[in-house]
XYZ file of C-alpha atoms in Angstrom:
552
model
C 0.000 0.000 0.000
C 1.336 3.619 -1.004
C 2.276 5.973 1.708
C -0.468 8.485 2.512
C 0.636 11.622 3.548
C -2.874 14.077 3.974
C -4.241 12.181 7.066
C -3.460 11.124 10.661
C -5.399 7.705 11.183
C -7.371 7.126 14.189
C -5.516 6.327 17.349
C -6.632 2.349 16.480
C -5.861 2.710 13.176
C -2.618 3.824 13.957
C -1.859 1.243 16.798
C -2.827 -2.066 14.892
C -1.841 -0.726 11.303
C 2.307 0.464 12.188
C 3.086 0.527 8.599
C 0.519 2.673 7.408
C 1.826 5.484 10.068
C 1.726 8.977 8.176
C 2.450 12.644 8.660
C -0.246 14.510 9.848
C -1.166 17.426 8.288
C -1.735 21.006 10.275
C -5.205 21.836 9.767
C -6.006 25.590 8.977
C -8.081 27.582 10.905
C -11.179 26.008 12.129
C -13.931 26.174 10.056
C -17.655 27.329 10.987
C -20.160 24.396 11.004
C -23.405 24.650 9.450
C -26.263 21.347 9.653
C -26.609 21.894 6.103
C -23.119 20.954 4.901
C -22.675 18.607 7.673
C -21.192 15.117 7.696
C -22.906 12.707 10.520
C -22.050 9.573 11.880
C -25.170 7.305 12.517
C -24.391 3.828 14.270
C -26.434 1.822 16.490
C -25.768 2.228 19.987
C -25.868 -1.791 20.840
C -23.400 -2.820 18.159
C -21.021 0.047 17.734
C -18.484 -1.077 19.953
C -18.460 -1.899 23.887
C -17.052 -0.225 26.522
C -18.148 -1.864 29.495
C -19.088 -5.473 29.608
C -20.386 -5.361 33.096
C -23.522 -3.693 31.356
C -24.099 -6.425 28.901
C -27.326 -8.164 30.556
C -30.113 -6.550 32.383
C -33.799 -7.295 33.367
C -33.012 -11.071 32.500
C -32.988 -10.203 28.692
C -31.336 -13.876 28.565
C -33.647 -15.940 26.188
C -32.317 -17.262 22.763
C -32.834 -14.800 19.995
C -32.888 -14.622 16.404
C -29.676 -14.285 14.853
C -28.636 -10.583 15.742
C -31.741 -9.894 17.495
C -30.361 -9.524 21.070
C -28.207 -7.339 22.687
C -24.818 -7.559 21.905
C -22.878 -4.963 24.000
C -22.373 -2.018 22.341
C -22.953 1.235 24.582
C -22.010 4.651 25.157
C -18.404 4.296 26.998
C -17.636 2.489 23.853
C -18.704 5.204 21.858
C -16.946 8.136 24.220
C -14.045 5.673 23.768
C -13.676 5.893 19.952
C -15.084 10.054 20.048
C -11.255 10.202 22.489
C -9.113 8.183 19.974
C -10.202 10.539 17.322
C -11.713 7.732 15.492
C -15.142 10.481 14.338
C -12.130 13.146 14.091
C -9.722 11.527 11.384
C -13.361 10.275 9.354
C -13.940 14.376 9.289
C -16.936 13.496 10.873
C -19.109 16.409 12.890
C -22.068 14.952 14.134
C -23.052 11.706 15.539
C -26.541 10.285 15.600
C -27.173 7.264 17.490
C -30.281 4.990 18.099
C -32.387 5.610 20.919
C -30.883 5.275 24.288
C -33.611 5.293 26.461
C -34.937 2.195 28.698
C -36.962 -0.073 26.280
C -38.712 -2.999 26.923
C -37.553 -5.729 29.364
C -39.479 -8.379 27.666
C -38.684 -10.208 24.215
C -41.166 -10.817 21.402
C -41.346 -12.529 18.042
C -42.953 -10.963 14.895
C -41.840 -13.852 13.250
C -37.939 -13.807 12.914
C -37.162 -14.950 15.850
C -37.199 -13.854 19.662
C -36.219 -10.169 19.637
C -35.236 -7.697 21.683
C -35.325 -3.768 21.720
C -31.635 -3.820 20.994
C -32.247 -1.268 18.809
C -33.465 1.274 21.059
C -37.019 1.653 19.198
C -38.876 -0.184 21.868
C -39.532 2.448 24.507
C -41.118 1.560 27.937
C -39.292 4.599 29.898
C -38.678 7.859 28.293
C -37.404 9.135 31.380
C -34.800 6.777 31.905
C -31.471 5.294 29.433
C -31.633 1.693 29.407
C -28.562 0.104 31.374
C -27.342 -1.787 28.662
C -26.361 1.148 27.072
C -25.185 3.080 30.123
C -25.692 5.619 32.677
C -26.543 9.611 32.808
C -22.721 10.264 33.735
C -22.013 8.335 30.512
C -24.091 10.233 28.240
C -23.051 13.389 30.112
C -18.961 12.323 29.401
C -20.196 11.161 25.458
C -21.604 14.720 25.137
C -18.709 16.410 26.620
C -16.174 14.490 24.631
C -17.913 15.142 21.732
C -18.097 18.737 21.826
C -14.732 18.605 22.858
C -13.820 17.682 19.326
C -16.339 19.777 17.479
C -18.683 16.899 17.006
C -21.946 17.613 17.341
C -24.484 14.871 19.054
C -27.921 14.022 17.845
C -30.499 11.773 20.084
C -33.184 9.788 17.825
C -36.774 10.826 19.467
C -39.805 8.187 19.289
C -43.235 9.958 20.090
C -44.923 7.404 17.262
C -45.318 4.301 19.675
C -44.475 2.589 22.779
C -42.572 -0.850 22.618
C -44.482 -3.848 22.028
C -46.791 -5.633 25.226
C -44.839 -8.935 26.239
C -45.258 -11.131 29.524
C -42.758 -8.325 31.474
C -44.088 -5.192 29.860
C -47.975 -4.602 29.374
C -50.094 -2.384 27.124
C -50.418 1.426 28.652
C -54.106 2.731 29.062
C -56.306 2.978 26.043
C -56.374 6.231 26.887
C -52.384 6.422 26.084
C -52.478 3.920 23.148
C -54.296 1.986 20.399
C -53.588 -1.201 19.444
C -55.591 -1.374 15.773
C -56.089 -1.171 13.665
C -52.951 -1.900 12.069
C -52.317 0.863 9.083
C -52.623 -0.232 5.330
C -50.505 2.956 4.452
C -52.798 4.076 1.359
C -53.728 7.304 2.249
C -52.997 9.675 5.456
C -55.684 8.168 7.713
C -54.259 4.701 7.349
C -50.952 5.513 7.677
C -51.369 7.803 11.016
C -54.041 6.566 12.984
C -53.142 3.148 13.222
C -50.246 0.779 14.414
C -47.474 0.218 12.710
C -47.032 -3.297 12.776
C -49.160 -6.014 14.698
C -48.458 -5.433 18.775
C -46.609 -1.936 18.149
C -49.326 0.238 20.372
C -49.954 3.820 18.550
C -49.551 6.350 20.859
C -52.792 9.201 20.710
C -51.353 11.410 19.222
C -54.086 13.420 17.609
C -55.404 13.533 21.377
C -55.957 16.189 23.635
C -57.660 15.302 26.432
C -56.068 14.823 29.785
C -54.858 11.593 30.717
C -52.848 10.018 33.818
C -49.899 8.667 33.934
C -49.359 5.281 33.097
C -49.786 2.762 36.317
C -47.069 1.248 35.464
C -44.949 3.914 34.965
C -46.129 5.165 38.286
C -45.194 1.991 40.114
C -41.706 1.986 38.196
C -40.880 5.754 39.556
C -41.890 4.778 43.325
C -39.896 1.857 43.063
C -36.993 4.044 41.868
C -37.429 6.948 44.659
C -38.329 8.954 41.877
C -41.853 9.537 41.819
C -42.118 12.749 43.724
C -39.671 14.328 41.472
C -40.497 13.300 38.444
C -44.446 14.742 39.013
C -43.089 18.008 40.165
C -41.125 18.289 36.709
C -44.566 17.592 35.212
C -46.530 19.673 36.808
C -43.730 22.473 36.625
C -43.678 21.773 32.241
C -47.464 21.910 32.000
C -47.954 25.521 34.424
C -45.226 26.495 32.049
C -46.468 25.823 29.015
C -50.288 25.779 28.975
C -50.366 22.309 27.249
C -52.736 20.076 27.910
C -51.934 16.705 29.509
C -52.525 14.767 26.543
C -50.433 11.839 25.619
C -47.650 13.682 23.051
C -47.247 16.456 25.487
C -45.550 13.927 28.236
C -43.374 12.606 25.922
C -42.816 16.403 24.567
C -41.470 17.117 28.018
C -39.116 13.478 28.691
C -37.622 14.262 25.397
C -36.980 17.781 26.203
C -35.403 16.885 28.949
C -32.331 15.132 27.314
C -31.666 19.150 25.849
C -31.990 21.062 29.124
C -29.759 18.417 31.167
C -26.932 17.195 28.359
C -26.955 19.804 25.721
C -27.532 17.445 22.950
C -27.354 19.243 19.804
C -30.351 18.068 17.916
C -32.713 15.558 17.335
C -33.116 12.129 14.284
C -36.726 11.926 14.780
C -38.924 8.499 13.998
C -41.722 7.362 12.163
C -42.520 11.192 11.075
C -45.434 10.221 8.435
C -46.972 8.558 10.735
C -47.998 11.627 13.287
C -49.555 13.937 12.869
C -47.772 16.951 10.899
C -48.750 19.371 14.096
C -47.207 17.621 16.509
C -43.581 18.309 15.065
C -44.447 22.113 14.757
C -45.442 21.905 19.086
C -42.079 19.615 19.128
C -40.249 22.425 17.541
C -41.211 24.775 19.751
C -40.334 22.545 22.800
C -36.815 21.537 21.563
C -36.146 25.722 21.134
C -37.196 26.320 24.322
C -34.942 23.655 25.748
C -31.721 24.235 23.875
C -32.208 28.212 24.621
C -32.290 27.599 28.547
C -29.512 25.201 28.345
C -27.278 27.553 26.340
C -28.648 30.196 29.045
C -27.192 27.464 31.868
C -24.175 26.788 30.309
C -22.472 29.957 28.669
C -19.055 28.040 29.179
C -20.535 25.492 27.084
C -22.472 26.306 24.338
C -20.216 25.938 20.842
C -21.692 28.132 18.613
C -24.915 30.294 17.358
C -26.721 27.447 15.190
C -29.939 26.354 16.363
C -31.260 23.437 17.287
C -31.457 20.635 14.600
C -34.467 18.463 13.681
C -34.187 15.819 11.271
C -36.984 13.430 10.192
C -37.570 10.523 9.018
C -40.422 10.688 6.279
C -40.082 6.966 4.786
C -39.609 6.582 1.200
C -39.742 10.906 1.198
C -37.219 12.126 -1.783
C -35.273 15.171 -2.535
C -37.377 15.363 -6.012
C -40.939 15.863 -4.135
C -39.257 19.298 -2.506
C -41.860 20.309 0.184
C -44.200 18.282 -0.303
C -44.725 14.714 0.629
C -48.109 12.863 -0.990
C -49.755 10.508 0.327
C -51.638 9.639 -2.185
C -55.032 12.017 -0.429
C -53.013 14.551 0.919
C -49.646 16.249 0.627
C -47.795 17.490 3.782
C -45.098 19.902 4.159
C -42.686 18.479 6.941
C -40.247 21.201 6.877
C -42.663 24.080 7.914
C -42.004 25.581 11.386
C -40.628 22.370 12.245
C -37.849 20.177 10.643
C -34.436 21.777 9.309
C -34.201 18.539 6.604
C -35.371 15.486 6.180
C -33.564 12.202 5.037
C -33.461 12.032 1.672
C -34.698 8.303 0.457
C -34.027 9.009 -3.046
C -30.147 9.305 -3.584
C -29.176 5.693 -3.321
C -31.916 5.212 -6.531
C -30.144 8.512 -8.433
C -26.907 6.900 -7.805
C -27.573 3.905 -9.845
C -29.512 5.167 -12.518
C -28.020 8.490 -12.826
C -24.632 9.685 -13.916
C -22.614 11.042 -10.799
C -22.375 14.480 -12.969
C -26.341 14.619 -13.479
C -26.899 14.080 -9.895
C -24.671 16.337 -8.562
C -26.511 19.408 -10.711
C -29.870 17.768 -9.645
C -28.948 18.152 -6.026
C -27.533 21.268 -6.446
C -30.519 22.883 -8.384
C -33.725 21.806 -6.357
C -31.334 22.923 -2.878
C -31.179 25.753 -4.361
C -34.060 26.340 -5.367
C -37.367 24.045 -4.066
C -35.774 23.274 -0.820
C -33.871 26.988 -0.240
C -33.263 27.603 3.532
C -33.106 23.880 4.398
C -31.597 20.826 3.604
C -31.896 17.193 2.897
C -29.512 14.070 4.802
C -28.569 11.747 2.139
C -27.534 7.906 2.759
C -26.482 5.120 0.627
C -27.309 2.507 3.409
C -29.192 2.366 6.445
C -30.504 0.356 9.238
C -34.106 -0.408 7.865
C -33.957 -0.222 4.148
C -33.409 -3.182 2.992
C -32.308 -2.341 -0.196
C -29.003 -0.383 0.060
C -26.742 1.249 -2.508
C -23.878 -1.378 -2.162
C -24.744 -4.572 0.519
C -22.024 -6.782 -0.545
C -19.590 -3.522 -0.038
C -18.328 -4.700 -3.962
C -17.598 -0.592 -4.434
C -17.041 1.021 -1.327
C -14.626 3.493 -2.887
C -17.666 4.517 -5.249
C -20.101 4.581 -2.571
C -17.755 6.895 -0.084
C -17.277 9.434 -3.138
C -20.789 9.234 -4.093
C -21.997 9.997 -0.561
C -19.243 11.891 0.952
C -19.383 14.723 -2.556
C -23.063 14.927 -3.439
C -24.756 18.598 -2.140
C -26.679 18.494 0.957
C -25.864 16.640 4.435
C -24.604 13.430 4.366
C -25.074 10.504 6.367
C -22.281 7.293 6.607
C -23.686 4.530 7.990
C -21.272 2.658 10.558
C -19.334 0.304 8.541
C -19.772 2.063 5.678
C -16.441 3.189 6.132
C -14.918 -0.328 6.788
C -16.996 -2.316 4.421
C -18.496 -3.854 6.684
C -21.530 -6.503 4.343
C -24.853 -5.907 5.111
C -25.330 -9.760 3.753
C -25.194 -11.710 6.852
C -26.166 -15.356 6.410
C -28.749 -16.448 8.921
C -29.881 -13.552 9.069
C -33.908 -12.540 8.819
C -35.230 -9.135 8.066
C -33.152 -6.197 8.685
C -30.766 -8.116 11.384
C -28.599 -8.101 8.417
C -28.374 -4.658 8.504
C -27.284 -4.651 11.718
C -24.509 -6.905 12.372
C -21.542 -5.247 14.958
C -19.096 -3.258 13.428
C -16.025 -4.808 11.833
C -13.076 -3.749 14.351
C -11.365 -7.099 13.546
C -11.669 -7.135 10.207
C -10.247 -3.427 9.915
C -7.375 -4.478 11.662
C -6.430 -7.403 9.700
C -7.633 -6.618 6.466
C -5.541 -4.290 4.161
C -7.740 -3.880 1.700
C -10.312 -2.550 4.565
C -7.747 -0.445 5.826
C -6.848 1.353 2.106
C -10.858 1.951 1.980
C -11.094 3.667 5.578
C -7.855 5.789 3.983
C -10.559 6.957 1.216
C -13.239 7.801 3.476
C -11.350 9.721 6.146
C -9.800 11.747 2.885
C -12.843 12.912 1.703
C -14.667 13.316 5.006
C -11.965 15.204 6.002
C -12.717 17.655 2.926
C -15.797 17.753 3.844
C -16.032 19.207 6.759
C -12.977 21.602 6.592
C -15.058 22.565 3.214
C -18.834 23.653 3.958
C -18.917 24.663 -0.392
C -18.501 20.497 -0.419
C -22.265 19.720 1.038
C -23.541 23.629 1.278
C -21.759 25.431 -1.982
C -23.135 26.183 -5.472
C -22.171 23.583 -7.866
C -20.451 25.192 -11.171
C -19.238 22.637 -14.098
C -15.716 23.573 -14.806
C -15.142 20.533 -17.403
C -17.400 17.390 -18.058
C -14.883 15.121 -19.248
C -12.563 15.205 -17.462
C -15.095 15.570 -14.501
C -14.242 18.676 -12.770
C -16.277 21.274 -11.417
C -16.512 23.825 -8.205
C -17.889 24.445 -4.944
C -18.376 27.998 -3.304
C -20.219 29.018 -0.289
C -20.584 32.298 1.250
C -22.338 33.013 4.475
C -22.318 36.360 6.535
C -18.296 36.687 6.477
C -17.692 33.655 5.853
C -16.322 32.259 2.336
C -14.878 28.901 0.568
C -14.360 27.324 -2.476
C -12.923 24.498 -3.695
C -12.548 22.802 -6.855
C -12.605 18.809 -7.359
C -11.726 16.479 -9.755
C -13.282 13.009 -10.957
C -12.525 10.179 -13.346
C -8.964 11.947 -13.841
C -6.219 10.285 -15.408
C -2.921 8.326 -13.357
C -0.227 10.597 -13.234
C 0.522 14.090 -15.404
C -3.176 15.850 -14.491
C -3.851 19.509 -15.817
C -7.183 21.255 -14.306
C -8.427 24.151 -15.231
C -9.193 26.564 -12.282
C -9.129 29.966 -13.328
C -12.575 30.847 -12.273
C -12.534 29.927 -8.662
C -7.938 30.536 -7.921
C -5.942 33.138 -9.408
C -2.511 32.846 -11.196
C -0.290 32.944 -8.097
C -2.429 30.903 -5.866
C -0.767 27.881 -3.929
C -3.435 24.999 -4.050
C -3.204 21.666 -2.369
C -4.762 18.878 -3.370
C -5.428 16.937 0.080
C -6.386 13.843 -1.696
C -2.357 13.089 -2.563
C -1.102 15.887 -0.535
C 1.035 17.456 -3.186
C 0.873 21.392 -4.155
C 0.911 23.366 -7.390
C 0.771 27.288 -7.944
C -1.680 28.425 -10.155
C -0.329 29.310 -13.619
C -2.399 31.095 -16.539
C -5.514 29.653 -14.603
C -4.515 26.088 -14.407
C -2.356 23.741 -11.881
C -0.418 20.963 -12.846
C -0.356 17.503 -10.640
C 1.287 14.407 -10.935
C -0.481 12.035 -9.010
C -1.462 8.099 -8.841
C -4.848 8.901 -7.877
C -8.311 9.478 -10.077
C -9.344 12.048 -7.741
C -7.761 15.989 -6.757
C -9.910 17.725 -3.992
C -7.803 21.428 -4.123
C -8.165 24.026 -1.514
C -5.974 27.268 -1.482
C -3.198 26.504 1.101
């Protein structure tokens, strides 16, 4: 493998990979972050990597599962571990979203792939609470502190939709709370909101506003926690504040809240957004502002910059090309109206393969710029529920890291999709293959894994010291050879880059002139190498098919 000289490799990389030690360049001056040009992490909590096996089994979760459908360890010491070794860092990563941390279930269930737990952190029985297997408050507190530390911002994934399903250890909160049919169809906005999702999935009331109590066994939980008292007061402190009434969403408004005002998470992933009510993430909104503000307000020491806080949704199957709007087939809803900064884009992984990377890049750049001004879209390639992913046998992870890592909006890597880790799993029903543990093992011992981590973290790194990369206006410079520019300009703040694709081994001429000037000293942080600018062009010899040049 050729010496690379742009990028210092995570502290693990470094350790079990000797010979692929490099020389680490100086960064420049720290850039401004913006949610729109941002570069997030998302990994599930439970099989990310663990950092304390003494948390491993709780609440007798012991029975034998479906293949990957129990816990397997994974927690948030392991993931403060990895933010400290600069793992997120060297990837250029800024944000991290994980799964949802808080208590779920205790019970298992089978929907017909086996016994399953809420390893996934979807199953909620305690809002209030962060389930032991994946740690403590001190250990989110430390994960949010190390993570800011770095720059990284950290987003929480909010459930309002549902609780977890009713087993032998966990039963089915008041009908007052809940519904348990019917279960939706999903062809038209009444049957995909007011209904369950799946068979034994109970629907929260969303749409309700009438006054309910708290569930009995919630109640009987707290008091056997010595928490009852205190949690009531909080209650009956959020609802004097706010005038809400106590319907079922406005509880769960308030637990969620809480998570702002007491760690200073940065934003929120939020579930199973078609299936609420579009008002509900407009009072949610308004909630999460009021949170972040009096936790910036608490902690002036702490707060890392002006940007607000972030909502993204999750609007299944919703696509960059509807803009606005998403139809269900009766209605069409606008998600992003006084309520969500962007939405996951379903739609990419689809352009990708049907699309030449040149067309999509002046797709994106066009309806972001125009349909979708002042917000933004999170684009993915693979995921934990979609079953159909860009690249599951990780045959072109190289392709999928430029594709992803270079395409305008916000992008999302998948954990693994860094390290190739297959999303093929044999034994494996349903979306467990999707969610295997990450591939430590094989990234140490595998070269080839290795060389493809060295491709991510060089264009993640890009990334984020380049907002223009994910936030810019897209300009063709050439089509063949594929080059073309990225500039962004914000209040004072200004960069461009250009970048070059599908370029030719060795002796490389691009054209710059209408981004540099003659003079200019450009580096190309893909091979590390400079060139001045001379009668508008640069000259690089390189073994690489890519350039990414910034001025130095």
């Amino acid at each position: 493998m050729k010496r690379i000289l742009l990028i210092a490799l995570s502290a693990f990389f470094l350790q079990n990979c000797k010979s692929q030690k490099e020389e680490v360049v100086v960064e420049k001056k720290e850039t401004p972050f913006y949610w729109e040009a941002a570069n997030v992490y998302f990994l599930l909590t439970d099989r990310f990597n663990n950092g304390d096996k003494t948390n491993d089994i709780n609440f007798d979760r012991t029975k034998e599962t479906g293949k990957l459908r129990g816990f397997e360890g994974g927690d948030l010491k392991g993931i403060t571990e990895k933010i400290n070794q600069g793992y997120f860092t060297d990837l250029g990563i800024n944000a991290i979203w994980m799964t949802p941390i808080v208590e779920q279930i205790h019970g298992g269930t089978d929907e017909g792939t086996g016994v399953t737990y809420g390893f996934h952190g979807y199953w909620t029985k305690d809002w209030t609470a962060i389930d032991p297997n994946y740690g403590t408050k001190e250990d989110l507190k430390n994960l949010v502190e190390a993570a800011h530390s770095k720059g990284i911002r950290i987003l929480l994934d909010a459930v309002i939709n549902h609780t977890g399903p009713v087993t032998e250890k966990d039963p089915v909160w008041t009908s007052e709370w809940v519904r348990t049919e019917p279960q939706c169809k999903y062809d038209n906005y009444e049957n995909t909101v007011t209904c369950t999702l799946v068979k034994n999935l109970p629907d929260i009331k969303t749409e309700s506003n009438e006054e309910v109590q708290l569930p009995p066994q919630l109640v009987e939980k707290w008091k056997a926690e010595g928490r009852y008292e205190q949690e009531v007061a909080e209650l009956d402190e959020f609802f004097k504040r706010t005038g809400h009434p106590r319907a079922p969403r406005f509880y769960i408004m308030k637990w969620l809240t809480d998570y702002i005002t007491e760690f200073g998470i940065d934003g929120y992933r939020v579930d199973t957004v078609k299936h609420t009510e579009e008002s509900v993430w407009q009072e949610f909104r308004k909630e999460c502002d009021y949170a972040f503000e009096a936790w910036k307000k608490n902690n002036t020491d702490k707060v890392l910059d002006s940007n607000d806080f972030y909502l993204v949704g999750e609007v299944y199957n919703y696509g960059i090309s509807s803009g606005k709007a998403f139809d269900f087939g009766d209605r069409k809803v606008n998600y992003f109206d006084k309520s969500f900064n962007s939405l996951i884009n379903f739609e990419i992984k689809w352009n990708a393969k049907q699309m030449a990377l040149a067309d999509v890049f002046q797709r994106y750049d066009s309806l972001l710029n125009t349909n979708l001004k002042e917000y933004s879209i999170l684009n993915y390639l693979s995921s934990h529920d979609d079953g159909q992913p860009f690249d599951p046998k990780r045959e072109s992870p190289y392709k999928t890291g430029t594709i992803l890592l270079l395409t305008p909006g916000a992008s999302q890597v998948y954990y693994g999709d860094e390290s190739a880790r297959s999303l093929v799993v044999e034994g494996t029903i349903g979306d467990a293959t999707l969610r295997s543990n990450m591939n430590w093992q094989e990234l140490r011992d595998e070269q080839e894994k290795q060389k493809v981590l060295v491709h991510w973290m060089k264009l993640g790194r890009f990334r984020k010291n380049h907002p223009s990369v994910g936030a810019g206006s897209h300009k063709v410079i050439s089509k063949i050879p594929h080059v073309f520019s990225r500039s962004f300009e914000k209040g004072d703040y200004s960069d461009q880059v250009v970048i070059g694709l599908e370029l030719p081994s060795g002796e490389k001429t691009i054209d710059v002139s209408s981004v540099f000037k003659d003079g200019d000293v450009l580096r190309d942080t893909y091979s590390n190498k400079e060139a001045e600018v001379k009668d508008g062009k640069v000259n690089l010899s390189t073994t690489f098919s890519i350039v990414l040049l910034e001025k130095k």
